[in-house]
Tab-separated table of C-alpha atoms in Angstrom:
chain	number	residue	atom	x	y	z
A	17	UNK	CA	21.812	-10.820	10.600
A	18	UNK	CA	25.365	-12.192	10.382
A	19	UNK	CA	26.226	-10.064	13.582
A	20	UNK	CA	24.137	-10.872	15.892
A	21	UNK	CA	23.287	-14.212	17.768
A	22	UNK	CA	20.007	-15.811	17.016
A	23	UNK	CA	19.613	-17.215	20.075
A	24	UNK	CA	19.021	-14.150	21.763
A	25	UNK	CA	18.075	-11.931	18.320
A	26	UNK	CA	15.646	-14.814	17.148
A	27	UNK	CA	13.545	-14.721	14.158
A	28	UNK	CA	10.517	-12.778	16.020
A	29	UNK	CA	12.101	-10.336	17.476
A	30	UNK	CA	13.748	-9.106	13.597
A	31	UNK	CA	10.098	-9.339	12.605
A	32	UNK	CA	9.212	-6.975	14.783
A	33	UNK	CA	12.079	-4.580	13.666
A	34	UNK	CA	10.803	-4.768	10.410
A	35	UNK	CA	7.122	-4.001	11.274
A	36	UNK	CA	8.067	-1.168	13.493
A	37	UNK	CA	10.515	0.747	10.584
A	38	UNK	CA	13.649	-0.113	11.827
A	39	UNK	CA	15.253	-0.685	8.807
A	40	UNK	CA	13.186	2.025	6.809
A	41	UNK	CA	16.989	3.564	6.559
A	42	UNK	CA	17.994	1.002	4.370
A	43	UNK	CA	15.754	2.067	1.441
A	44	UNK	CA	13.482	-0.956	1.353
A	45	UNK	CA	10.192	-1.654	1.915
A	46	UNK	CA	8.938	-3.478	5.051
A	47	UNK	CA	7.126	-6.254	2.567
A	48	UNK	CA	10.336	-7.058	0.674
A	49	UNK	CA	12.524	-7.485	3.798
A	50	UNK	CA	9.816	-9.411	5.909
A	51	UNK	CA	9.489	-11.346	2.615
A	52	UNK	CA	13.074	-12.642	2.284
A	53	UNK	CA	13.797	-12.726	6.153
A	54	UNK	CA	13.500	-16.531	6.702
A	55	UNK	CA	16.201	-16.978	3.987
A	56	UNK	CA	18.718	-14.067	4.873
A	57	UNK	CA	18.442	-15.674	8.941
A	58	UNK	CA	19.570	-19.222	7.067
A	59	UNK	CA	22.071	-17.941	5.234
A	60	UNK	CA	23.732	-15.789	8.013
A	61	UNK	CA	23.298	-18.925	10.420
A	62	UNK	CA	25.380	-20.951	7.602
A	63	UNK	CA	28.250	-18.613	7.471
A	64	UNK	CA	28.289	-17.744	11.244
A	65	UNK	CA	28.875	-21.857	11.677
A	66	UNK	CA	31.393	-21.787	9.091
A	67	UNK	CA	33.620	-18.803	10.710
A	68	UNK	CA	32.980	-20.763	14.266
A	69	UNK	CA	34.716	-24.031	12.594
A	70	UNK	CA	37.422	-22.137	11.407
A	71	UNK	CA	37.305	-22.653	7.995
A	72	UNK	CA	38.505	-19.909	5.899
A	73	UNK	CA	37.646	-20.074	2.611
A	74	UNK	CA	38.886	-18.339	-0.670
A	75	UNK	CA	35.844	-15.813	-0.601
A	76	UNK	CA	36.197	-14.981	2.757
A	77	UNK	CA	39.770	-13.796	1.876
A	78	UNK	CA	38.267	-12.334	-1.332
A	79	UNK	CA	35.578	-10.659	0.503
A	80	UNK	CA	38.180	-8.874	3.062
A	81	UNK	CA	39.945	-7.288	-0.168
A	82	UNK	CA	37.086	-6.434	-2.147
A	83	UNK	CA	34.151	-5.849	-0.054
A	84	UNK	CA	31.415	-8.487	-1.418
A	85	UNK	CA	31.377	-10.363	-4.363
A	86	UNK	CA	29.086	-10.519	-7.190
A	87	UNK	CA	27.346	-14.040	-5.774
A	88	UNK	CA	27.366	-12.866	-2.508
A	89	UNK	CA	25.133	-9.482	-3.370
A	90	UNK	CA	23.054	-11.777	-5.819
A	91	UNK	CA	21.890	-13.912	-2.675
A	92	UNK	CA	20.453	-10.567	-0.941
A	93	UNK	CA	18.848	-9.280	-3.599
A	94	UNK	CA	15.175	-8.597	-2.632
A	95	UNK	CA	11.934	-9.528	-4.605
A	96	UNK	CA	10.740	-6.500	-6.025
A	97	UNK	CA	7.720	-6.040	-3.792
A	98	UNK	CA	5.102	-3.190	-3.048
A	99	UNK	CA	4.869	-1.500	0.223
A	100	UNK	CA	1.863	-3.128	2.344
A	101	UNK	CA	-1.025	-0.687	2.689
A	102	UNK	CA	-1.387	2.749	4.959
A	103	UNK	CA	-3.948	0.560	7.155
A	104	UNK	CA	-1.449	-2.933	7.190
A	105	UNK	CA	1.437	-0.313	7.906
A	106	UNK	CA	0.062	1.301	10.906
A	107	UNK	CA	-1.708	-1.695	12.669
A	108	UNK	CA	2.007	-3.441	12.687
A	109	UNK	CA	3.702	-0.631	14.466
A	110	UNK	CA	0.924	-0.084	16.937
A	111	UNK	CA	1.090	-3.830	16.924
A	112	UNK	CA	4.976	-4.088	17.974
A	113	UNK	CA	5.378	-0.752	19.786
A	114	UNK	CA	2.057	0.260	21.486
A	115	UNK	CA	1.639	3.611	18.934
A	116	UNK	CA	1.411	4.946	15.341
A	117	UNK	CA	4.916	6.158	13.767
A	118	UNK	CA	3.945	6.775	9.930
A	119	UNK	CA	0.279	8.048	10.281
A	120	UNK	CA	-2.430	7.824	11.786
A	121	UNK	CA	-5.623	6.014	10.952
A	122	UNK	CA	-7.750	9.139	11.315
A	123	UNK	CA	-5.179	10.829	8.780
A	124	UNK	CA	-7.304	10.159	6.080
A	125	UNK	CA	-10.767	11.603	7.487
A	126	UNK	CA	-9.063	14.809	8.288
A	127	UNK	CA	-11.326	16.642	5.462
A	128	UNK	CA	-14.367	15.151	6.993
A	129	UNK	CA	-14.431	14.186	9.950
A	130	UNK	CA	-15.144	17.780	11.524
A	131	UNK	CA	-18.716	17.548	10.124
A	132	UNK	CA	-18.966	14.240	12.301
A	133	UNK	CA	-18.146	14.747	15.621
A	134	UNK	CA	-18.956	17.148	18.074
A	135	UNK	CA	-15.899	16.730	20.549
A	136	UNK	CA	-12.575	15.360	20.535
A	137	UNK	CA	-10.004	14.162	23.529
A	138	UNK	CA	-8.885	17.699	24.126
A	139	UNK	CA	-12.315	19.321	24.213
A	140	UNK	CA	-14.104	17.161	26.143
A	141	UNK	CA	-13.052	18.183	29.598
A	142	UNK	CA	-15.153	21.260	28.894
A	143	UNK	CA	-18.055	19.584	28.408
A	144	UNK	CA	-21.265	19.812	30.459
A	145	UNK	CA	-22.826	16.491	32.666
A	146	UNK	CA	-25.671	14.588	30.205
A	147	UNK	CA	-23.963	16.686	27.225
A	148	UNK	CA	-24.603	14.613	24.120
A	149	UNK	CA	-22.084	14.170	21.987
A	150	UNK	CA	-20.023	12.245	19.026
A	151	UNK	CA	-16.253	11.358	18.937
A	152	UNK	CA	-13.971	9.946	16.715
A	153	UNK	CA	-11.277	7.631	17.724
A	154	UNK	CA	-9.379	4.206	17.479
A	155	UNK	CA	-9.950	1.789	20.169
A	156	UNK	CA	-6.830	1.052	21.440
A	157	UNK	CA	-7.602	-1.069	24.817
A	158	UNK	CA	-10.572	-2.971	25.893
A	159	UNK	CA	-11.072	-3.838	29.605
A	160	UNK	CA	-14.158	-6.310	30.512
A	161	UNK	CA	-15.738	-5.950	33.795
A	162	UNK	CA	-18.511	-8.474	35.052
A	163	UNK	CA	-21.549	-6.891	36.717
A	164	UNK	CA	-23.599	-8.373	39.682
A	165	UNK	CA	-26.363	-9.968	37.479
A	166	UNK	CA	-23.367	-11.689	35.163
A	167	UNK	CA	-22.979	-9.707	32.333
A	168	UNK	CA	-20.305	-8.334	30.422
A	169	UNK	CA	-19.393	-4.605	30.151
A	170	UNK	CA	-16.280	-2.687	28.820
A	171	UNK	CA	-14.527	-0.024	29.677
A	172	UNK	CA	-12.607	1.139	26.065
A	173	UNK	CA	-10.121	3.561	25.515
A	174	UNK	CA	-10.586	5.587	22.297
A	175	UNK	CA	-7.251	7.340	20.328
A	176	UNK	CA	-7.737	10.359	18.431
A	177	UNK	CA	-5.394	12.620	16.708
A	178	UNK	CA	-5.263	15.117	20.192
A	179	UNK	CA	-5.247	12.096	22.890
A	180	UNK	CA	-7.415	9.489	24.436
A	181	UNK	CA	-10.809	9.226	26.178
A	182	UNK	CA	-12.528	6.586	28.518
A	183	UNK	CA	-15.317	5.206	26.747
A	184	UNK	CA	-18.013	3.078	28.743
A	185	UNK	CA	-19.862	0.571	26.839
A	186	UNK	CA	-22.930	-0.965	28.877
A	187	UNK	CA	-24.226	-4.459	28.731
A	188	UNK	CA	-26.586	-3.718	25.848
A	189	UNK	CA	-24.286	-1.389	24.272
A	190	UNK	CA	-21.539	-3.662	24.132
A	191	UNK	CA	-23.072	-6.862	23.540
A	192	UNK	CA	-24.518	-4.590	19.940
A	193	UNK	CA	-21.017	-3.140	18.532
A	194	UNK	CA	-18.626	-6.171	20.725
A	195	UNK	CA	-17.769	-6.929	16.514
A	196	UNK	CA	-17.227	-3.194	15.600
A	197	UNK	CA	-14.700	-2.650	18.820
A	198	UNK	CA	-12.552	-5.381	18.258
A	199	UNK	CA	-12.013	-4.782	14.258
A	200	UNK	CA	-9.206	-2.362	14.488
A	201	UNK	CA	-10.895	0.444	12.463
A	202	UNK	CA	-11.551	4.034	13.286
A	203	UNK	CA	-15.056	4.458	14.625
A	204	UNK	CA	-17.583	6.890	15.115
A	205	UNK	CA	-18.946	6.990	18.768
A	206	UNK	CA	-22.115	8.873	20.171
A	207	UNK	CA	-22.972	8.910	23.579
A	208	UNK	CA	-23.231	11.432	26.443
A	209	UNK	CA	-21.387	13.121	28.943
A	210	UNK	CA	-20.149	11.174	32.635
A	211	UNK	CA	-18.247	13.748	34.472
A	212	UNK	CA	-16.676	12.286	37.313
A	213	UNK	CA	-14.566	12.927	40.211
A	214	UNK	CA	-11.349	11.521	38.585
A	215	UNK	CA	-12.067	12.346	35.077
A	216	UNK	CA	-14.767	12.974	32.237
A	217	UNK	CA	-16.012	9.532	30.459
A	218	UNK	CA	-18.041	9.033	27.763
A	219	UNK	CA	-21.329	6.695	28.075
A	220	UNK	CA	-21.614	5.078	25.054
A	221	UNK	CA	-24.897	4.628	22.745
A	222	UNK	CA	-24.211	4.105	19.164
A	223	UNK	CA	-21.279	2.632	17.370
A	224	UNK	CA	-20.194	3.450	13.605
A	225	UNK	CA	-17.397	2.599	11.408
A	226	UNK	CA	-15.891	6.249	10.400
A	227	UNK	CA	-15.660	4.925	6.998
A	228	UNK	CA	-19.225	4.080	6.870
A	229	UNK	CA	-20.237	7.738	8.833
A	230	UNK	CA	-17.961	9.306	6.046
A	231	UNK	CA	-20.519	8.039	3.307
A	232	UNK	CA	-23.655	9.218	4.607
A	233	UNK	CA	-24.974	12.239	2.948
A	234	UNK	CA	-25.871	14.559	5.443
A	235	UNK	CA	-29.542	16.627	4.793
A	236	UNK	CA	-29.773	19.257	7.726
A	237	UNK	CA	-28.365	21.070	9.991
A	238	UNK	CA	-29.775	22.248	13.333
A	239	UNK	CA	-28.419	24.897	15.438
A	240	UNK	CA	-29.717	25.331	19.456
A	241	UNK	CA	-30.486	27.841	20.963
A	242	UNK	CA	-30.993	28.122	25.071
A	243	UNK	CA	-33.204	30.773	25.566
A	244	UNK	CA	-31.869	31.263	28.861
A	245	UNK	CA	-28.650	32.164	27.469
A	246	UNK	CA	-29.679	33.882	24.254
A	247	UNK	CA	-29.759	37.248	23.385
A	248	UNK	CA	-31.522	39.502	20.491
A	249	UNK	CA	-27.421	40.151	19.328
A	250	UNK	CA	-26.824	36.699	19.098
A	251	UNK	CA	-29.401	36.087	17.006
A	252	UNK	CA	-28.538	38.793	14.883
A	253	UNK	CA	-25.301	37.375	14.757
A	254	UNK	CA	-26.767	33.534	13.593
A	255	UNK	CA	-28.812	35.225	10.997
A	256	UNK	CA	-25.452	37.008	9.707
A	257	UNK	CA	-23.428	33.999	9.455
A	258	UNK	CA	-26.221	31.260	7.945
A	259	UNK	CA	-26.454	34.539	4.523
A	260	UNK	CA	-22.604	33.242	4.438
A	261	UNK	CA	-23.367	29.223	3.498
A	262	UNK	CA	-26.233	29.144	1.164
A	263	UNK	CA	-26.873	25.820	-0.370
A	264	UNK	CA	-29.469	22.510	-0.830
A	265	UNK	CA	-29.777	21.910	3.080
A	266	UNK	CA	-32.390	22.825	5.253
A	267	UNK	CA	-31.777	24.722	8.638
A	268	UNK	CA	-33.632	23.988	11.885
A	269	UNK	CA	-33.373	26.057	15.130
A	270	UNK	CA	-33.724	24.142	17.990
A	271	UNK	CA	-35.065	26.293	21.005
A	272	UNK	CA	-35.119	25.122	24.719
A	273	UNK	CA	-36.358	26.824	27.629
A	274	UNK	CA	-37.066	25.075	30.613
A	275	UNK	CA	-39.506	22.769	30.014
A	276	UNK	CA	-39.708	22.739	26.293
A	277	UNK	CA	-38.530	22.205	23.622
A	278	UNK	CA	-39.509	24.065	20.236
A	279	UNK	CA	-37.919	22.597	16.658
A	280	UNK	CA	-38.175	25.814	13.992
A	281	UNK	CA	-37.504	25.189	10.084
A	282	UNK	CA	-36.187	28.180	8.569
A	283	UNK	CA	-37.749	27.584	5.407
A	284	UNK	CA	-36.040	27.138	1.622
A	285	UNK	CA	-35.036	30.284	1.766
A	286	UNK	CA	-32.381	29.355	4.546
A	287	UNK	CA	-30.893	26.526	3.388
A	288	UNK	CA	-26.822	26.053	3.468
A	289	UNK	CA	-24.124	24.385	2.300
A	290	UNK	CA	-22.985	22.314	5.015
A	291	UNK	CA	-19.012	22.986	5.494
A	292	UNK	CA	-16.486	22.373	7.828
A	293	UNK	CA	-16.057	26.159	7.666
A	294	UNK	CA	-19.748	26.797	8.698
A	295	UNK	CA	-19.443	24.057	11.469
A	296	UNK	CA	-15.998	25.808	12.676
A	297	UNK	CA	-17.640	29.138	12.701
């Protein structure tokens, strides 16, 4: 802070060194350094206008000799402070420089949030038109548009751990989560499918905090089956793997042919343990 000229290095622009990790390398905490900033940027101003008047003083020659002095390392001495929070930490570098250094907010789903969603940023391209599905994400830009009969829509881009994702939120839709898209938390999104000519979008429906989603105890499972595309192996091969995860949930089969569609419970005898491992498998 001595070095440099405030005019051009001003107080906000050190701030945002700090909230970015700049001066992580020095050993201290973000907190203690944005905590004592105002004070260190006085004191440096002070003895940058005393070297400009020329007055040298007998701890300037001191310091030259000796490094600095006892008093002069008391005055920098910072409050013994925590670190802010993982959530505080990462919403002031994506804050300051547009992305997450540290972390990332979905870092701390990681265990869960596979039995949650059904797609993420680098799987949906493979998705089918009218697919439903449920992604995770942090909204990290929000762009309004105003439709002929004068209401507000949003086109959102949701962050995940792989990439990003154009998320469409309707009139209705929007005007019913506009609070949970502008809170900076991770979120749970369902919707379905909008493959385009440019790229694939995701039509928004529902709207959940992922810490919220994470707390829901989940009661079944349902697995479906197009009987266009089934066969009696694959079947054989469903029955195989659900002997692998028994537990307290109950199993449906969910059937479609081509105008129907047929919901089968499996019975107590077929109920699993629902697993990321049986959801990866």
């Amino acid at each position: 802070c001595e070095r440099i000229d405030q005019k051009k290095v001003n107080k906000r622009v050190v701030e945002s060194l700090i909230k970015c990790g700049a001066f992580d390398s020095t050993g201290h905490y973000r907190r203690q350094l944005m905590h004592c900033l105002e004070n260190v940027l006085e004191m440096a101003q002070r003895r940058q206008k005393e070297r400009c008047s020329s007055q040298i003083t007998f701890l300037d020659q001191f310091e030259s000799f000796n490094g600095a002095t006892k008093d002069n390392v008391q005055q920098y001495n910072l409050p013994n402070l925590p670190e802010w929070d993982q959530k505080e930490l990462l919403a002031q570098e994506k804050e300051t420089i547009g992305f997450y250094i540290t972390g990332h907010p979905l870092s701390n789903f990681s265990q869960r949030i596979g039995l949650m969603v059904t797609a993420d940023s680098s799987s949906i391209s493979s998705k089918c038109d009218r697919d439903i599905i449920a992604i995770a994400g942090v909204i990290s830009n929000i762009r309004e548009v105003t439709t002929k009969r004068k209401e507000t829509m949003a086109y959102a881009t949701l962050e995940d751990l792989k990439g990003s994702v154009t998320v469409i939120f309707f009139p209705d839709s929007y005007r019913n989560f506009y609070e949970l898209l502008h809170i900076d938390e991770p979120l749970v999104i369902k919707g379905y499918i909008d493959v385009g000519e440019e790229a694939v979008k995701v039509i928004a429906s529902e709207a959940i905090t992922l810490a919220a989603a994470t707390e829901k105890s989940y009661r079944n499972v349902s697995f479906t089956i197009r009987l266009n595309e089934c066969s009696d192996e694959l079947i054989d091969r469903l029955n195989r793997m659900l002997r692998k995860y028994p537990g307290d949930n109950d199993c449906y089969l969910r059937v479609l042919s081509n105008k129907t569609e047929t919901l089968i419970y499996l019975g107590k005898d077929t109920r699993l343990n629902l697993s990321e491992s049986l959801k990866n498998e």
